[in-house]
mmCIF file of C-alpha atoms in Angstrom:
data_model
loop_
_atom_site.group_PDB
_atom_site.id
_atom_site.type_symbol
_atom_site.label_atom_id
_atom_site.label_comp_id
_atom_site.label_asym_id
_atom_site.label_seq_id
_atom_site.Cartn_x
_atom_site.Cartn_y
_atom_site.Cartn_z
ATOM 1 C CA UNK A 74 95.987 -47.895 47.641
ATOM 2 C CA UNK A 75 94.977 -51.159 49.266
ATOM 3 C CA UNK A 76 92.553 -52.734 46.802
ATOM 4 C CA UNK A 77 92.740 -53.973 43.233
ATOM 5 C CA UNK A 78 89.541 -54.157 41.180
ATOM 6 C CA UNK A 79 89.498 -56.056 37.892
ATOM 7 C CA UNK A 80 86.492 -55.183 35.712
ATOM 8 C CA UNK A 81 86.613 -55.011 31.926
ATOM 9 C CA UNK A 82 83.213 -53.401 31.368
ATOM 10 C CA UNK A 83 83.976 -49.666 30.881
ATOM 11 C CA UNK A 84 80.722 -48.443 32.434
ATOM 12 C CA UNK A 85 81.072 -50.667 35.504
ATOM 13 C CA UNK A 86 84.751 -49.713 35.817
ATOM 14 C CA UNK A 87 83.850 -46.017 35.910
ATOM 15 C CA UNK A 88 81.096 -46.831 38.419
ATOM 16 C CA UNK A 89 83.758 -48.437 40.627
ATOM 17 C CA UNK A 90 85.956 -45.343 40.433
ATOM 18 C CA UNK A 91 83.076 -43.166 41.568
ATOM 19 C CA UNK A 92 82.305 -45.489 44.469
ATOM 20 C CA UNK A 93 85.980 -45.386 45.492
ATOM 21 C CA UNK A 94 86.007 -41.585 45.275
ATOM 22 C CA UNK A 95 83.001 -41.438 47.614
ATOM 23 C CA UNK A 96 84.657 -43.933 50.008
ATOM 24 C CA UNK A 97 81.753 -46.342 49.653
ATOM 25 C CA UNK A 98 84.125 -49.238 48.954
ATOM 26 C CA UNK A 99 87.796 -49.857 49.794
ATOM 27 C CA UNK A 100 90.230 -47.405 48.167
ATOM 28 C CA UNK A 101 92.198 -48.835 45.288
ATOM 29 C CA UNK A 102 92.889 -49.103 41.561
ATOM 30 C CA UNK A 103 90.555 -50.241 38.799
ATOM 31 C CA UNK A 104 92.058 -52.387 36.032
ATOM 32 C CA UNK A 105 89.870 -52.624 32.909
ATOM 33 C CA UNK A 106 91.813 -55.430 31.253
ATOM 34 C CA UNK A 107 90.362 -58.881 30.838
ATOM 35 C CA UNK A 108 91.436 -61.256 33.579
ATOM 36 C CA UNK A 109 93.105 -63.239 30.794
ATOM 37 C CA UNK A 110 95.680 -60.444 30.473
ATOM 38 C CA UNK A 111 96.331 -59.993 34.196
ATOM 39 C CA UNK A 112 99.642 -61.401 35.414
ATOM 40 C CA UNK A 113 100.494 -62.445 38.992
ATOM 41 C CA UNK A 114 103.136 -59.716 39.223
ATOM 42 C CA UNK A 115 100.478 -57.077 38.554
ATOM 43 C CA UNK A 116 98.927 -57.861 41.935
ATOM 44 C CA UNK A 117 101.998 -57.292 44.095
ATOM 45 C CA UNK A 118 101.401 -54.657 46.744
ATOM 46 C CA UNK A 119 97.619 -54.988 46.919
ATOM 47 C CA UNK A 120 95.977 -56.128 50.138
ATOM 48 C CA UNK A 121 92.582 -56.810 48.576
ATOM 49 C CA UNK A 122 91.950 -58.161 45.077
ATOM 50 C CA UNK A 123 88.441 -58.219 43.636
ATOM 51 C CA UNK A 124 88.020 -59.951 40.272
ATOM 52 C CA UNK A 125 84.943 -59.662 38.056
ATOM 53 C CA UNK A 126 84.383 -56.740 40.403
ATOM 54 C CA UNK A 127 81.187 -55.410 38.842
ATOM 55 C CA UNK A 128 80.076 -52.464 40.941
ATOM 56 C CA UNK A 129 82.032 -53.407 44.066
ATOM 57 C CA UNK A 130 79.549 -55.666 45.846
ATOM 58 C CA UNK A 131 82.193 -57.836 47.502
ATOM 59 C CA UNK A 132 84.137 -54.857 48.835
ATOM 60 C CA UNK A 133 80.960 -53.380 50.287
ATOM 61 C CA UNK A 134 80.062 -56.776 51.747
ATOM 62 C CA UNK A 135 83.445 -56.967 53.461
ATOM 63 C CA UNK A 136 82.827 -53.596 55.083
ATOM 64 C CA UNK A 137 79.304 -54.610 56.139
ATOM 65 C CA UNK A 138 80.792 -57.721 57.751
ATOM 66 C CA UNK A 139 83.371 -55.691 59.676
ATOM 67 C CA UNK A 140 86.314 -56.796 57.536
ATOM 68 C CA UNK A 141 88.941 -54.034 57.649
ATOM 69 C CA UNK A 142 90.070 -52.507 54.347
ATOM 70 C CA UNK A 143 93.673 -53.348 55.273
ATOM 71 C CA UNK A 144 92.927 -57.017 55.896
ATOM 72 C CA UNK A 145 93.896 -59.363 53.029
ATOM 73 C CA UNK A 146 91.054 -60.810 50.997
ATOM 74 C CA UNK A 147 90.464 -62.026 47.442
ATOM 75 C CA UNK A 148 87.025 -62.261 45.871
ATOM 76 C CA UNK A 149 85.749 -63.364 42.505
ATOM 77 C CA UNK A 150 82.301 -63.855 41.040
ATOM 78 C CA UNK A 151 83.060 -65.655 37.804
ATOM 79 C CA UNK A 152 80.530 -65.045 34.990
ATOM 80 C CA UNK A 153 77.351 -67.005 35.627
ATOM 81 C CA UNK A 154 76.082 -66.981 32.031
ATOM 82 C CA UNK A 155 77.627 -70.363 31.096
ATOM 83 C CA UNK A 156 75.737 -72.053 33.953
ATOM 84 C CA UNK A 157 72.645 -69.924 34.547
ATOM 85 C CA UNK A 158 69.297 -71.612 33.905
ATOM 86 C CA UNK A 159 68.285 -68.488 31.960
ATOM 87 C CA UNK A 160 71.267 -68.710 29.585
ATOM 88 C CA UNK A 161 72.391 -71.085 26.837
ATOM 89 C CA UNK A 162 73.916 -73.408 29.458
ATOM 90 C CA UNK A 163 77.020 -74.114 27.381
ATOM 91 C CA UNK A 164 78.828 -74.782 30.652
ATOM 92 C CA UNK A 165 82.550 -75.479 30.513
ATOM 93 C CA UNK A 166 82.545 -75.038 26.722
ATOM 94 C CA UNK A 167 81.413 -71.422 27.009
ATOM 95 C CA UNK A 168 84.270 -68.927 26.436
ATOM 96 C CA UNK A 169 82.929 -66.984 29.424
ATOM 97 C CA UNK A 170 83.905 -69.865 31.702
ATOM 98 C CA UNK A 171 86.782 -67.935 33.261
ATOM 99 C CA UNK A 172 87.446 -69.938 36.410
ATOM 100 C CA UNK A 173 90.704 -71.326 34.874
ATOM 101 C CA UNK A 174 92.054 -67.761 34.691
ATOM 102 C CA UNK A 175 91.054 -66.959 38.254
ATOM 103 C CA UNK A 176 92.566 -70.277 39.318
ATOM 104 C CA UNK A 177 95.825 -69.356 37.563
ATOM 105 C CA UNK A 178 96.193 -66.167 39.615
ATOM 106 C CA UNK A 179 95.205 -67.855 42.882
ATOM 107 C CA UNK A 180 97.762 -70.604 42.270
ATOM 108 C CA UNK A 181 100.566 -68.105 41.683
ATOM 109 C CA UNK A 182 99.785 -65.595 44.455
ATOM 110 C CA UNK A 183 98.302 -67.984 47.060
ATOM 111 C CA UNK A 184 96.068 -65.478 48.885
ATOM 112 C CA UNK A 185 95.183 -66.419 52.444
ATOM 113 C CA UNK A 186 91.421 -66.379 51.848
ATOM 114 C CA UNK A 187 89.215 -66.358 48.745
ATOM 115 C CA UNK A 188 85.463 -65.705 48.614
ATOM 116 C CA UNK A 189 83.228 -66.266 45.612
ATOM 117 C CA UNK A 190 79.755 -67.086 44.355
ATOM 118 C CA UNK A 191 78.037 -68.649 41.397
ATOM 119 C CA UNK A 192 74.561 -69.465 40.113
ATOM 120 C CA UNK A 193 72.776 -72.069 42.222
ATOM 121 C CA UNK A 194 72.358 -74.093 39.034
ATOM 122 C CA UNK A 195 76.133 -74.578 38.789
ATOM 123 C CA UNK A 196 76.816 -77.527 41.101
ATOM 124 C CA UNK A 197 79.231 -79.056 38.568
ATOM 125 C CA UNK A 198 81.130 -75.761 38.383
ATOM 126 C CA UNK A 199 81.387 -75.628 42.160
ATOM 127 C CA UNK A 200 82.625 -79.213 42.300
ATOM 128 C CA UNK A 201 85.416 -78.301 39.857
ATOM 129 C CA UNK A 202 86.330 -75.202 41.852
ATOM 130 C CA UNK A 203 86.467 -77.153 45.080
ATOM 131 C CA UNK A 204 88.641 -79.841 43.521
ATOM 132 C CA UNK A 205 91.039 -77.255 42.090
ATOM 133 C CA UNK A 206 91.274 -75.275 45.329
ATOM 134 C CA UNK A 207 91.843 -78.327 47.492
ATOM 135 C CA UNK A 208 94.554 -79.480 45.086
ATOM 136 C CA UNK A 209 96.225 -76.104 45.686
ATOM 137 C CA UNK A 210 96.118 -76.669 49.449
ATOM 138 C CA UNK A 211 92.986 -74.720 50.361
ATOM 139 C CA UNK A 212 90.240 -75.826 52.715
ATOM 140 C CA UNK A 213 86.931 -74.882 51.102
ATOM 141 C CA UNK A 214 83.416 -74.468 52.428
ATOM 142 C CA UNK A 215 80.307 -73.746 50.351
ATOM 143 C CA UNK A 216 76.629 -73.118 51.001
ATOM 144 C CA UNK A 217 73.636 -72.299 48.770
ATOM 145 C CA UNK A 218 71.689 -69.261 49.953
ATOM 146 C CA UNK A 219 69.220 -66.902 48.348
ATOM 147 C CA UNK A 220 69.389 -63.159 48.955
ATOM 148 C CA UNK A 221 65.948 -63.178 50.600
ATOM 149 C CA UNK A 222 67.435 -65.010 53.583
ATOM 150 C CA UNK A 223 69.737 -62.046 54.179
ATOM 151 C CA UNK A 224 67.103 -59.328 54.119
ATOM 152 C CA UNK A 225 66.574 -58.789 50.387
ATOM 153 C CA UNK A 226 63.141 -58.678 48.767
ATOM 154 C CA UNK A 227 64.239 -60.936 45.910
ATOM 155 C CA UNK A 228 65.567 -64.500 45.720
ATOM 156 C CA UNK A 229 68.782 -64.361 43.639
ATOM 157 C CA UNK A 230 69.701 -67.916 44.571
ATOM 158 C CA UNK A 231 73.477 -68.480 44.628
ATOM 159 C CA UNK A 232 76.202 -70.819 45.790
ATOM 160 C CA UNK A 233 78.635 -68.996 48.096
ATOM 161 C CA UNK A 234 82.072 -70.320 48.950
ATOM 162 C CA UNK A 235 85.145 -69.495 50.989
ATOM 163 C CA UNK A 236 88.593 -71.042 50.623
ATOM 164 C CA UNK A 237 91.187 -70.773 53.398
ATOM 165 C CA UNK A 238 94.885 -71.383 52.804
ATOM 166 C CA UNK A 239 96.651 -70.812 56.109
ATOM 167 C CA UNK A 240 94.308 -71.411 59.029
ATOM 168 C CA UNK A 241 94.839 -74.935 60.335
ATOM 169 C CA UNK A 242 92.174 -74.491 63.032
ATOM 170 C CA UNK A 243 89.550 -73.630 60.418
ATOM 171 C CA UNK A 244 90.524 -76.720 58.419
ATOM 172 C CA UNK A 245 89.924 -78.813 61.539
ATOM 173 C CA UNK A 246 86.586 -77.185 62.296
ATOM 174 C CA UNK A 247 85.304 -77.631 58.737
ATOM 175 C CA UNK A 248 86.400 -81.141 57.760
ATOM 176 C CA UNK A 249 83.595 -81.537 55.227
ATOM 177 C CA UNK A 250 84.092 -78.157 53.610
ATOM 178 C CA UNK A 251 80.777 -76.722 54.826
ATOM 179 C CA UNK A 252 80.213 -73.334 56.425
ATOM 180 C CA UNK A 253 77.078 -72.545 58.408
ATOM 181 C CA UNK A 254 75.603 -69.064 58.099
ATOM 182 C CA UNK A 255 73.593 -67.092 60.597
ATOM 183 C CA UNK A 256 70.327 -67.347 58.669
ATOM 184 C CA UNK A 257 70.080 -71.001 57.734
ATOM 185 C CA UNK A 258 68.615 -71.778 54.317
ATOM 186 C CA UNK A 259 67.813 -75.330 55.323
ATOM 187 C CA UNK A 260 69.971 -76.954 52.650
ATOM 188 C CA UNK A 261 73.618 -76.773 53.649
ATOM 189 C CA UNK A 262 75.259 -79.378 51.462
ATOM 190 C CA UNK A 263 78.354 -80.209 49.520
ATOM 191 C CA UNK A 264 78.439 -79.316 45.856
ATOM 192 C CA UNK A 265 77.521 -82.256 43.699
ATOM 193 C CA UNK A 266 75.561 -83.981 46.474
ATOM 194 C CA UNK A 267 71.857 -83.835 47.153
ATOM 195 C CA UNK A 268 70.013 -83.379 50.407
ATOM 196 C CA UNK A 269 66.417 -83.018 51.535
ATOM 197 C CA UNK A 270 65.038 -79.586 50.854
ATOM 198 C CA UNK A 271 63.279 -77.527 53.479
ATOM 199 C CA UNK A 272 59.537 -77.508 52.784
ATOM 200 C CA UNK A 273 59.650 -73.706 52.484
ATOM 201 C CA UNK A 274 62.797 -73.378 50.406
ATOM 202 C CA UNK A 275 62.456 -72.077 46.842
ATOM 203 C CA UNK A 276 65.277 -73.533 44.774
ATOM 204 C CA UNK A 277 66.639 -71.916 41.606
ATOM 205 C CA UNK A 278 64.094 -69.108 41.663
ATOM 206 C CA UNK A 279 65.692 -67.631 38.534
ATOM 207 C CA UNK A 280 63.514 -70.108 36.646
ATOM 208 C CA UNK A 281 60.480 -68.038 37.571
ATOM 209 C CA UNK A 282 61.211 -65.411 34.937
ATOM 210 C CA UNK A 283 60.478 -62.294 37.015
ATOM 211 C CA UNK A 284 57.884 -59.987 35.510
ATOM 212 C CA UNK A 285 56.359 -62.510 33.095
ATOM 213 C CA UNK A 286 52.976 -62.527 34.778
ATOM 214 C CA UNK A 287 53.120 -65.957 36.341
ATOM 215 C CA UNK A 288 50.578 -67.076 38.949
ATOM 216 C CA UNK A 289 50.578 -69.403 41.942
ATOM 217 C CA UNK A 290 49.472 -72.205 39.585
ATOM 218 C CA UNK A 291 52.552 -71.607 37.452
ATOM 219 C CA UNK A 292 54.612 -71.448 40.639
ATOM 220 C CA UNK A 293 53.367 -74.929 41.604
ATOM 221 C CA UNK A 294 53.792 -76.293 38.080
ATOM 222 C CA UNK A 295 57.520 -75.590 38.364
ATOM 223 C CA UNK A 296 57.736 -77.970 41.311
ATOM 224 C CA UNK A 297 58.147 -75.413 44.108
ATOM 225 C CA UNK A 298 56.588 -76.231 47.465
ATOM 226 C CA UNK A 299 57.081 -73.046 49.473
ATOM 227 C CA UNK A 300 53.945 -71.687 51.127
ATOM 228 C CA UNK A 301 52.170 -68.950 49.137
ATOM 229 C CA UNK A 302 49.408 -66.659 50.417
ATOM 230 C CA UNK A 303 47.322 -63.853 48.908
ATOM 231 C CA UNK A 304 46.772 -60.592 50.753
ATOM 232 C CA UNK A 305 45.241 -57.355 49.437
ATOM 233 C CA UNK A 306 45.696 -58.356 45.842
ATOM 234 C CA UNK A 307 49.349 -59.421 46.186
ATOM 235 C CA UNK A 308 50.862 -62.877 46.502
ATOM 236 C CA UNK A 309 53.499 -63.623 49.134
ATOM 237 C CA UNK A 310 55.943 -66.508 49.480
ATOM 238 C CA UNK A 311 57.300 -67.839 52.780
ATOM 239 C CA UNK A 312 61.106 -67.718 52.827
ATOM 240 C CA UNK A 313 63.529 -69.882 54.850
ATOM 241 C CA UNK A 314 64.079 -67.140 57.443
ATOM 242 C CA UNK A 315 60.367 -67.299 58.323
ATOM 243 C CA UNK A 316 59.474 -63.996 56.633
ATOM 244 C CA UNK A 317 56.869 -63.546 53.897
ATOM 245 C CA UNK A 318 57.925 -61.579 50.812
ATOM 246 C CA UNK A 319 55.784 -60.193 48.024
ATOM 247 C CA UNK A 320 56.019 -61.721 44.571
ATOM 248 C CA UNK A 321 56.441 -59.255 41.684
ATOM 249 C CA UNK A 322 53.172 -58.018 40.161
ATOM 250 C CA UNK A 323 52.338 -59.537 36.744
ATOM 251 C CA UNK A 324 53.628 -57.673 33.732
ATOM 252 C CA UNK A 325 56.291 -55.648 35.519
ATOM 253 C CA UNK A 326 59.096 -54.478 33.214
ATOM 254 C CA UNK A 327 62.236 -52.515 34.061
ATOM 255 C CA UNK A 328 61.942 -50.086 31.185
ATOM 256 C CA UNK A 329 63.531 -47.133 32.949
ATOM 257 C CA UNK A 330 62.307 -44.642 30.341
ATOM 258 C CA UNK A 331 64.127 -41.321 30.520
ATOM 259 C CA UNK A 332 66.977 -42.625 32.702
ATOM 260 C CA UNK A 333 70.384 -41.818 31.163
ATOM 261 C CA UNK A 334 72.459 -44.924 30.315
ATOM 262 C CA UNK A 335 69.632 -47.085 31.620
ATOM 263 C CA UNK A 336 70.786 -50.231 29.786
ATOM 264 C CA UNK A 337 74.287 -50.015 31.258
ATOM 265 C CA UNK A 338 72.888 -49.292 34.706
ATOM 266 C CA UNK A 339 70.485 -52.220 34.559
ATOM 267 C CA UNK A 340 73.274 -54.481 33.314
ATOM 268 C CA UNK A 341 75.510 -53.335 36.176
ATOM 269 C CA UNK A 342 72.793 -53.983 38.749
ATOM 270 C CA UNK A 343 71.769 -57.276 37.130
ATOM 271 C CA UNK A 344 75.324 -58.624 37.233
ATOM 272 C CA UNK A 345 76.068 -57.263 40.693
ATOM 273 C CA UNK A 346 76.628 -59.332 43.811
ATOM 274 C CA UNK A 347 74.029 -58.611 46.474
ATOM 275 C CA UNK A 348 76.265 -57.523 49.381
ATOM 276 C CA UNK A 349 73.861 -58.703 52.078
ATOM 277 C CA UNK A 350 74.231 -62.497 51.666
ATOM 278 C CA UNK A 351 77.904 -61.952 50.787
ATOM 279 C CA UNK A 352 78.357 -60.175 54.118
ATOM 280 C CA UNK A 353 76.657 -63.075 55.923
ATOM 281 C CA UNK A 354 79.159 -65.499 54.374
ATOM 282 C CA UNK A 355 82.109 -63.320 55.372
ATOM 283 C CA UNK A 356 80.791 -62.935 58.921
ATOM 284 C CA UNK A 357 80.284 -66.703 59.192
ATOM 285 C CA UNK A 358 83.890 -67.251 58.153
ATOM 286 C CA UNK A 359 85.143 -64.606 60.610
ATOM 287 C CA UNK A 360 83.234 -66.289 63.427
ATOM 288 C CA UNK A 361 84.751 -69.666 62.559
ATOM 289 C CA UNK A 362 88.427 -68.714 62.803
#
C-alpha cells in the first residue's frame, strides 16, 4: 500500500476503493474520517497522501504526468464552497474552510512536495496558503488555469499551486513563486496581485451559470471579452490555447433520469478535480526540477 486517500463522503470513498481495485489510481487505503480527526502519526508509511480525495483526480493526474506511484507526493483540494462565486462566499468564516487542518498535517509531516487547487475566485485564500507554506519553509508557485486549456470542453477555472520543501534548485529557478505551464493561459500572476488579462481569456467562468439559457449578449454583459462565434446553430468561444469550444445549449439540465444514485454521482463528478490541468501542473513542476 503506497497511497493514503482521505475522503469523508461515503459514496466517494467507495468510488475510490473501486478505482483502486481496477488499478485506475495508485493502490492504497481509503480513510473516511474527517481531516479534522486525522493525526500526523496516521500517515506514517504512506508514500502518497491525497486529502479531500474525491474520486481520485489527483492520483490519476500524477499517473498521466508520468509521476510514479512510489514517488512521494501530497495533494489536497480544500473545499471550494466558502470561496466559490456560486456559493454563500462566507470565506474564512465558513466551517468548510479546512486549510488550517491541511496545514496542520503538512507542518507535522513536512512532505517534500504538495500540490493543490482552489476556485479562481479565491485569491485571498491562495495568499493565505502561500504565506503559511512559505513560513513553513516551502517555496510555492501558483498559476490560474481553466480546464479548457488542457483539452477539456468546459472552463472550470481554478488556481493551481505546488509547494516544494527540499529542492534548492527549484527555489532558485522560481524566485517569485510562479510556475509556467505548457499551455499558457495568458495570466500567470501571483495570488493577490493583478495583471493584464489576455483578450481571449474568460475569467471566473463559473459565473456563467451553465445550462441557464444565457446568450452572447448575457456573456458580454458579464464583462467577458473572449471572441464568440456562431456556427450551425451553436455558439463557440475562443480559448487561450487558440481552440474554439462550444458553449452549452440553452436549457440543458443534468437530470440523469433512471440512473441509479444519480445525485451522488453528479456530486462526485461536480466536486472532482479535472485530472488534465492537474497533470499539466505536475508535468510543469517535473520539468522545472
